[in-house]
Tab-separated table of C-alpha atoms and ligand atoms in Angstrom:
chain	number	residue	atom	x	y	z
A	1177	MET	CA	0.000	0.000	0.000
A	1178	SER	CA	1.380	3.443	-0.874
A	1179	GLN	CA	1.940	6.082	1.793
A	1180	ARG	CA	-0.938	8.397	2.666
A	1181	VAL	CA	-0.718	12.151	3.175
A	1182	LEU	CA	-3.267	14.664	4.459
A	1183	ILE	CA	-2.963	18.126	2.901
A	1184	THR	CA	-4.951	20.934	4.500
A	1185	GLY	CA	-5.699	23.983	2.368
A	1186	ALA	CA	-5.764	21.519	-0.532
A	1187	ALA	CA	-7.868	23.767	-2.772
A	1188	GLY	CA	-5.615	26.772	-2.265
A	1189	PHE	CA	-2.732	28.006	-4.381
A	1190	LEU	CA	0.062	26.086	-2.632
A	1191	GLY	CA	-2.076	23.223	-1.323
A	1192	SER	CA	-3.309	22.295	-4.796
A	1193	HIS	CA	0.215	22.217	-6.218
A	1194	LEU	CA	1.263	19.999	-3.307
A	1195	CYS	CA	-1.652	17.637	-4.029
A	1196	ASP	CA	-0.443	17.354	-7.627
A	1197	ARG	CA	3.119	16.681	-6.523
A	1198	PHE	CA	2.212	13.981	-4.006
A	1199	ILE	CA	-0.193	12.254	-6.400
A	1200	GLY	CA	2.598	12.401	-8.978
A	1201	GLU	CA	4.964	10.737	-6.497
A	1202	GLY	CA	2.499	7.868	-6.009
A	1203	PHE	CA	1.117	8.845	-2.588
A	1204	ARG	CA	-2.501	8.472	-1.568
A	1205	VAL	CA	-3.670	12.049	-0.947
A	1206	VAL	CA	-6.439	13.244	1.344
A	1207	GLY	CA	-7.207	16.880	0.550
A	1208	MET	CA	-9.026	19.010	3.116
A	1209	ASP	CA	-10.320	22.559	2.707
A	1210	ASN	CA	-13.205	24.688	3.971
A	1211	LEU	CA	-13.117	26.658	0.676
A	1212	LEU	CA	-12.977	30.005	2.477
A	1213	THR	CA	-10.191	31.274	0.214
A	1214	GLY	CA	-9.507	28.054	-1.680
A	1215	ASN	CA	-11.060	27.235	-5.041
A	1216	ILE	CA	-12.311	23.731	-5.788
A	1217	HIS	CA	-11.402	24.232	-9.479
A	1218	ASN	CA	-7.741	24.025	-8.456
A	1219	ILE	CA	-8.143	20.326	-7.613
A	1220	GLU	CA	-11.107	19.313	-9.756
A	1221	HIS	CA	-8.816	17.414	-12.121
A	1222	LEU	CA	-7.761	15.168	-9.205
A	1223	PHE	CA	-11.253	13.992	-8.278
A	1224	PRO	CA	-11.337	11.058	-10.738
A	1225	HIS	CA	-7.923	9.879	-9.492
A	1226	PRO	CA	-8.265	6.662	-7.451
A	1227	LYS	CA	-5.670	7.843	-4.931
A	1228	PHE	CA	-7.325	11.207	-4.243
A	1229	GLU	CA	-10.039	11.972	-1.672
A	1230	PHE	CA	-11.437	15.330	-0.615
A	1231	TYR	CA	-13.026	16.442	2.651
A	1232	HIS	CA	-14.829	19.784	2.874
A	1233	HIS	CA	-13.921	20.660	6.444
A	1234	ASP	CA	-12.677	23.534	8.609
A	1235	VAL	CA	-9.563	22.321	10.467
A	1236	SER	CA	-10.070	24.793	13.306
A	1237	LYS	CA	-12.817	22.321	14.358
A	1238	PHE	CA	-11.932	18.789	15.500
A	1239	VAL	CA	-10.363	16.879	12.603
A	1240	HIS	CA	-11.056	13.204	12.033
A	1241	VAL	CA	-9.631	11.139	9.213
A	1242	ALA	CA	-10.355	7.418	9.109
A	1243	GLY	CA	-7.492	5.055	8.375
A	1244	ASP	CA	-3.748	5.427	8.443
A	1245	LEU	CA	-1.769	8.598	7.743
A	1246	ASP	CA	1.965	8.826	7.199
A	1247	TYR	CA	2.269	12.567	6.685
A	1248	ILE	CA	0.282	15.748	7.308
A	1249	LEU	CA	0.962	19.042	5.548
A	1250	HIS	CA	-0.843	21.955	7.169
A	1251	PHE	CA	-1.357	24.627	4.508
A	1252	ALA	CA	-4.817	25.901	5.416
A	1253	SER	CA	-4.937	29.648	6.110
A	1254	PRO	CA	-5.915	32.899	4.471
A	1255	ALA	CA	-2.500	34.067	3.281
A	1256	SER	CA	-2.746	37.382	1.490
A	1257	PRO	CA	-2.890	40.601	3.514
A	1258	ILE	CA	-6.355	41.608	2.249
A	1259	ASP	CA	-7.713	38.122	2.980
A	1260	TYR	CA	-6.456	37.965	6.528
A	1261	LEU	CA	-7.517	41.538	7.208
A	1262	LYS	CA	-11.031	40.559	6.108
A	1263	MET	CA	-10.952	37.339	8.153
A	1264	PRO	CA	-8.855	38.119	11.223
A	1265	ILE	CA	-10.502	35.656	13.605
A	1266	GLN	CA	-10.537	32.738	11.134
A	1267	THR	CA	-6.863	33.442	10.427
A	1268	LEU	CA	-5.977	33.306	14.105
A	1269	LYS	CA	-8.066	30.176	14.600
A	1270	VAL	CA	-6.654	28.159	11.729
A	1271	GLY	CA	-3.072	28.968	12.745
A	1272	SER	CA	-3.657	28.176	16.423
A	1273	LEU	CA	-6.638	25.830	16.977
A	1274	GLY	CA	-6.224	24.286	13.529
A	1275	THR	CA	-2.565	23.571	14.109
A	1276	HIS	CA	-3.357	22.115	17.532
A	1277	ASN	CA	-5.972	19.777	16.035
A	1278	LEU	CA	-3.573	18.597	13.343
A	1279	LEU	CA	-0.731	18.035	15.801
A	1280	GLY	CA	-3.149	15.902	17.821
A	1281	LEU	CA	-4.115	13.990	14.695
A	1282	ALA	CA	-0.442	13.503	13.804
A	1283	ARG	CA	0.178	12.048	17.259
A	1284	ALA	CA	-2.826	9.735	17.056
A	1285	LYS	CA	-1.711	8.450	13.645
A	1286	SER	CA	2.049	8.470	14.379
A	1287	ALA	CA	2.365	10.686	11.313
A	1288	ARG	CA	5.041	13.249	10.520
A	1289	ILE	CA	3.652	16.780	10.226
A	1290	LEU	CA	4.977	19.739	8.237
A	1291	VAL	CA	3.482	23.138	8.973
A	1292	ALA	CA	3.479	26.126	6.618
A	1293	SER	CA	5.082	29.053	8.363
A	1294	THR	CA	6.039	32.304	6.707
A	1295	SER	CA	8.551	35.094	6.283
A	1296	GLU	CA	5.911	37.198	8.078
A	1297	ILE	CA	7.187	35.789	11.363
A	1298	TYR	CA	10.180	38.116	10.777
A	1299	GLY	CA	7.762	41.080	10.607
A	1300	ASP	CA	9.349	44.321	9.385
A	1301	PRO	CA	12.858	42.871	9.702
A	1302	LEU	CA	15.763	44.666	11.301
A	1303	ILE	CA	18.342	42.310	9.830
A	1304	HIS	CA	18.719	41.674	6.133
A	1305	PRO	CA	18.570	39.143	4.542
A	1306	GLN	CA	16.638	37.071	7.088
A	1307	ASN	CA	18.122	33.833	8.362
A	1308	GLU	CA	16.316	31.334	10.565
A	1309	ASP	CA	18.093	32.474	13.730
A	1310	TYR	CA	16.508	35.924	13.539
A	1311	TRP	CA	13.584	36.294	15.949
A	1312	GLY	CA	11.779	38.965	14.006
A	1313	ASN	CA	10.168	42.337	14.535
A	1314	VAL	CA	6.406	41.832	14.660
A	1315	ASN	CA	3.727	44.208	15.934
A	1316	PRO	CA	1.349	41.846	17.764
A	1317	VAL	CA	-1.538	44.319	17.846
A	1318	GLY	CA	-1.161	45.776	14.343
A	1319	PRO	CA	-3.434	44.651	11.496
A	1320	ARG	CA	-0.920	42.046	10.237
A	1321	GLY	CA	-0.547	40.656	13.769
A	1322	VAL	CA	-3.489	38.299	13.219
A	1323	TYR	CA	-1.485	36.375	10.627
A	1324	ASP	CA	2.008	36.891	11.996
A	1325	GLU	CA	1.179	35.899	15.556
A	1326	ALA	CA	-0.956	32.937	14.469
A	1327	LYS	CA	2.042	31.652	12.534
A	1328	ARG	CA	4.439	32.375	15.401
A	1329	PHE	CA	2.160	30.450	17.759
A	1330	GLN	CA	2.013	27.674	15.166
A	1331	GLU	CA	5.789	27.385	15.230
A	1332	ALA	CA	5.854	27.419	19.044
A	1333	ILE	CA	3.233	24.698	19.504
A	1334	THR	CA	4.795	22.589	16.756
A	1335	MET	CA	8.188	22.715	18.486
A	1336	ALA	CA	6.490	21.923	21.811
A	1337	TYR	CA	4.912	18.773	20.338
A	1338	HIS	CA	8.288	17.860	18.918
A	1339	ASN	CA	10.199	18.413	22.159
A	1340	PHE	CA	7.574	17.245	24.634
A	1341	HIS	CA	5.867	14.405	22.740
A	1342	GLY	CA	8.717	13.471	20.403
A	1343	LEU	CA	6.457	14.091	17.395
A	1344	GLU	CA	8.160	14.234	14.004
A	1345	THR	CA	7.679	17.834	12.892
A	1346	ARG	CA	8.941	20.094	10.101
A	1347	ILE	CA	8.543	23.874	9.787
A	1348	VAL	CA	8.895	25.646	6.453
A	1349	ARG	CA	9.133	29.441	6.409
A	1350	ILE	CA	7.703	30.402	3.043
A	1351	PHE	CA	8.708	33.674	1.384
A	1352	ASN	CA	6.650	35.377	-1.355
A	1353	THR	CA	5.662	32.731	-3.883
A	1354	PHE	CA	3.802	33.042	-7.163
A	1355	GLY	CA	2.525	30.992	-10.054
A	1356	PRO	CA	-0.554	29.532	-11.708
A	1357	ARG	CA	-3.641	29.198	-9.440
A	1358	MET	CA	-3.001	32.432	-7.592
A	1359	ARG	CA	-6.240	34.379	-7.481
A	1360	LEU	CA	-6.143	37.523	-9.579
A	1361	ASP	CA	-8.167	39.234	-6.843
A	1362	ASP	CA	-6.204	38.051	-3.799
A	1363	GLY	CA	-4.751	41.531	-3.413
A	1364	ARG	CA	-1.106	40.573	-3.532
A	1365	ALA	CA	1.176	42.738	-5.603
A	1366	LEU	CA	2.048	40.244	-8.329
A	1367	PRO	CA	-1.449	39.056	-9.314
A	1368	ALA	CA	-2.892	42.545	-8.677
A	1369	PHE	CA	-0.403	44.116	-11.101
A	1370	PHE	CA	-1.056	41.443	-13.752
A	1371	HIS	CA	-4.794	41.914	-13.346
A	1372	GLN	CA	-4.536	45.689	-13.654
A	1373	ALA	CA	-2.114	45.510	-16.597
A	1374	MET	CA	-4.311	43.017	-18.457
A	1375	LEU	CA	-7.404	45.193	-18.015
A	1376	GLY	CA	-5.529	48.396	-18.908
A	1377	LYS	CA	-6.193	49.813	-15.441
A	1378	ASP	CA	-3.725	51.818	-13.368
A	1379	ILE	CA	-1.081	49.787	-11.539
A	1380	THR	CA	-1.435	50.553	-7.828
A	1381	VAL	CA	1.993	50.699	-6.199
A	1382	PHE	CA	1.708	51.251	-2.456
A	1383	GLY	CA	4.097	53.810	-0.945
A	1384	ASP	CA	6.930	54.930	-3.212
A	1385	GLY	CA	7.574	51.377	-4.442
A	1386	ALA	CA	11.052	51.270	-2.869
A	1387	GLN	CA	10.069	48.428	-0.528
A	1388	THR	CA	11.501	45.070	-1.599
A	1389	ARG	CA	10.313	41.469	-1.884
A	1390	SER	CA	11.904	38.315	-3.290
A	1391	PHE	CA	9.609	36.179	-5.436
A	1392	CYS	CA	9.870	32.406	-5.757
A	1393	TYR	CA	8.159	30.371	-8.477
A	1394	VAL	CA	5.755	27.788	-7.073
A	1395	ASP	CA	7.469	24.702	-8.553
A	1396	ASP	CA	10.694	25.599	-6.760
A	1397	LEU	CA	8.825	26.056	-3.499
A	1398	VAL	CA	7.062	22.690	-3.827
A	1399	GLU	CA	10.408	20.970	-4.439
A	1400	GLY	CA	11.861	22.583	-1.301
A	1401	ILE	CA	8.860	21.526	0.790
A	1402	TYR	CA	9.011	17.980	-0.544
A	1403	ARG	CA	12.673	17.703	0.374
A	1404	LEU	CA	12.129	19.207	3.821
A	1405	LEU	CA	9.307	16.801	4.606
A	1406	LEU	CA	11.485	13.814	3.760
A	1407	SER	CA	14.528	15.217	5.598
A	1408	ASP	CA	15.219	14.616	9.288
A	1409	TYR	CA	15.469	18.314	10.150
A	1410	ALA	CA	13.017	19.679	12.750
A	1411	SER	CA	14.110	23.332	13.049
A	1412	PRO	CA	12.575	25.958	10.740
A	1413	VAL	CA	13.895	26.247	7.187
A	1414	ASN	CA	13.467	29.268	4.894
A	1415	ILE	CA	12.310	28.400	1.399
A	1416	GLY	CA	12.240	31.245	-1.087
A	1417	ASN	CA	14.125	32.856	-3.925
A	1418	PRO	CA	16.746	35.385	-2.759
A	1419	ASP	CA	16.451	37.381	-5.990
A	1420	GLU	CA	15.209	40.631	-4.416
A	1421	ILE	CA	13.525	43.514	-6.258
A	1422	THR	CA	11.635	46.673	-5.413
A	1423	ILE	CA	7.878	46.735	-5.920
A	1424	GLN	CA	8.406	49.534	-8.468
A	1425	GLN	CA	10.650	47.173	-10.477
A	1426	LEU	CA	8.057	44.415	-10.198
A	1427	ALA	CA	5.407	46.734	-11.653
A	1428	GLU	CA	7.723	47.679	-14.533
A	1429	GLU	CA	8.560	44.049	-15.303
A	1430	ILE	CA	4.858	43.159	-15.418
A	1431	LEU	CA	4.135	46.088	-17.745
A	1432	GLU	CA	6.858	44.792	-20.044
A	1433	ILE	CA	5.655	41.168	-20.028
A	1434	THR	CA	2.039	42.121	-20.666
A	1435	GLN	CA	2.949	44.900	-23.139
A	1436	SER	CA	0.336	46.957	-21.339
A	1437	SER	CA	-0.001	50.711	-21.557
A	1438	SER	CA	-1.345	50.979	-17.993
A	1439	LYS	CA	0.299	53.681	-15.937
A	1440	ILE	CA	1.722	53.324	-12.446
A	1441	ILE	CA	-0.007	55.285	-9.679
A	1442	TYR	CA	0.990	55.511	-6.025
A	1443	LYS	CA	-1.259	54.813	-3.053
A	1444	ASN	CA	-0.760	54.830	0.715
A	1445	LEU	CA	1.509	52.178	2.131
A	1446	PRO	CA	-0.460	49.762	4.372
A	1447	ILE	CA	0.307	49.835	8.117
A	1448	ASP	CA	3.367	47.780	9.168
A	1449	ASP	CA	4.205	46.882	5.559
A	1450	PRO	CA	7.707	45.308	5.701
A	1451	LYS	CA	10.287	47.582	4.030
A	1452	VAL	CA	12.579	44.777	2.903
A	1453	ARG	CA	12.413	41.015	2.606
A	1454	GLN	CA	14.922	38.508	1.312
A	1455	PRO	CA	15.455	34.928	2.445
A	1456	ASP	CA	18.873	33.703	3.495
A	1457	ILE	CA	18.665	30.160	2.103
A	1458	SER	CA	22.039	28.850	3.333
A	1459	ARG	CA	20.275	26.330	5.561
A	1460	ALA	CA	18.081	24.932	2.777
A	1461	LYS	CA	21.130	24.692	0.515
A	1462	GLU	CA	23.138	22.829	3.112
A	1463	ILE	CA	20.478	20.541	4.574
A	1464	LEU	CA	18.211	19.928	1.593
A	1465	GLN	CA	20.652	20.580	-1.260
A	1466	TRP	CA	17.920	22.861	-2.519
A	1467	GLN	CA	17.974	26.151	-4.348
A	1468	PRO	CA	15.521	27.755	-6.757
A	1469	LYS	CA	15.879	26.950	-10.444
A	1470	PHE	CA	13.317	29.260	-12.049
A	1471	GLN	CA	14.212	32.816	-12.989
A	1472	ARG	CA	11.511	35.301	-11.985
A	1473	LYS	CA	10.866	36.253	-15.628
A	1474	GLU	CA	10.380	32.610	-16.634
A	1475	GLY	CA	7.936	32.077	-13.781
A	1476	MET	CA	6.068	35.280	-14.572
A	1477	ILE	CA	5.587	34.233	-18.200
A	1478	LEU	CA	4.128	30.886	-17.046
A	1479	SER	CA	1.872	32.730	-14.595
A	1480	TYR	CA	0.764	35.166	-17.298
A	1481	GLU	CA	-0.346	32.239	-19.475
A	1482	TYR	CA	-2.540	31.055	-16.597
A	1483	PHE	CA	-3.903	34.517	-15.779
A	1484	LYS	CA	-4.891	34.998	-19.445
A	1485	LYS	CA	-6.748	31.681	-19.414
A	1486	ILE	CA	-8.820	32.570	-16.345
A	1487	LEU	CA	-9.481	36.187	-17.307
A	1488	PHE	CA	-10.302	35.991	-21.011
B	1260	UDP	N1	1.550	46.157	-2.963
B	1260	UDP	C1	1.379	47.178	-3.870
B	1260	UDP	N2	0.235	47.209	-4.607
B	1260	UDP	C2	-0.742	46.268	-4.505
B	1260	UDP	C3	-0.547	45.225	-3.585
B	1260	UDP	C4	0.607	45.200	-2.828
B	1260	UDP	O1	2.247	48.054	-4.025
B	1260	UDP	O2	-1.775	46.387	-5.214
B	1260	UDP	C5	2.796	46.143	-2.155
B	1260	UDP	C6	2.597	45.913	-0.675
B	1260	UDP	O3	2.348	47.124	0.005
B	1260	UDP	C7	3.910	45.281	-0.285
B	1260	UDP	C8	4.324	44.513	-1.539
B	1260	UDP	O4	3.580	45.074	-2.613
B	1260	UDP	O5	4.880	46.266	-0.024
B	1260	UDP	C9	4.015	43.028	-1.463
B	1260	UDP	O6	2.706	42.903	-1.006
B	1260	UDP	P1	1.882	41.561	-1.054
B	1260	UDP	O7	0.504	41.892	-0.630
B	1260	UDP	O8	2.088	40.927	-2.370
B	1260	UDP	O9	2.535	40.593	0.010
B	1260	UDP	P2	3.399	40.784	1.354
B	1260	UDP	O10	4.766	40.454	0.925
B	1260	UDP	O11	3.305	42.205	1.857
B	1260	UDP	O12	2.798	39.809	2.283
């Protein structure tokens, strides 16, 4: 019998790509999602597959899965700033109560669990680039605190289960990732700029556009997560692409790719918006022999193909 993995947030951007990868590797996959921000179309193609099952369930409520489980990947959560600002309580619950439920399930099944953490745990960072030993600079009571603190709690309770119960745990700190199946309306800079450029609307850069991010193509991220899950490393690992750019540059690159005549306009910078972000991936390189392979431009062209398909 092949190994069985539970993937929460299965209908989301990252979750659906993980479902594809694990099915491709021959695993039996149980997808779970409450479809709050996920889209069932992202996994519809998997429904006829004999090794795929789907449960429509909110993991912040008690989670039951019949039968054996070898691995759990916890990827359920609103993840874009506008989503978690709209759903602050659900975001806190899925990161805290949801994680607790899944750790309990992992214990009951003697499964290994990998939880999706984030570069947001570094907040508006005071060291640059960010390595895993940095504790971060997060405002707990600011608007982003609902996501950042949920994810920080997630890391803390995961380590506690590891240290106290001897549970096999993995923590991936995911930096900005993009690719097909991102929602054009999720509010994040990359899909928002594509959406605006494709419709000939103004590109809305927040602040002066000098803030930086480092964008990783989804296939690279999935490879890093796959390797981390199968590794024996329990401390957090950054997975992201260190190729850092300003948001102004991102807007210009998207205008070039789409050949759009949209113009760039400037709006207020959201509260606590991190000024810089770049992963230090030395640990992933050393422990997982992983580094990103896709150039940003290559990934953006693949994403553009997808965005065109869903928009036109
Ligand atoms: N941003 C922007 N215009 C938008 C959406 C986002 O200029 O329409 C900026 C945002 O303020 C941030 C950066 O782009 O500085 C990345 O934001 P995103 O929401 O993609 O993710 P974050 O990395 O902040 O979680």
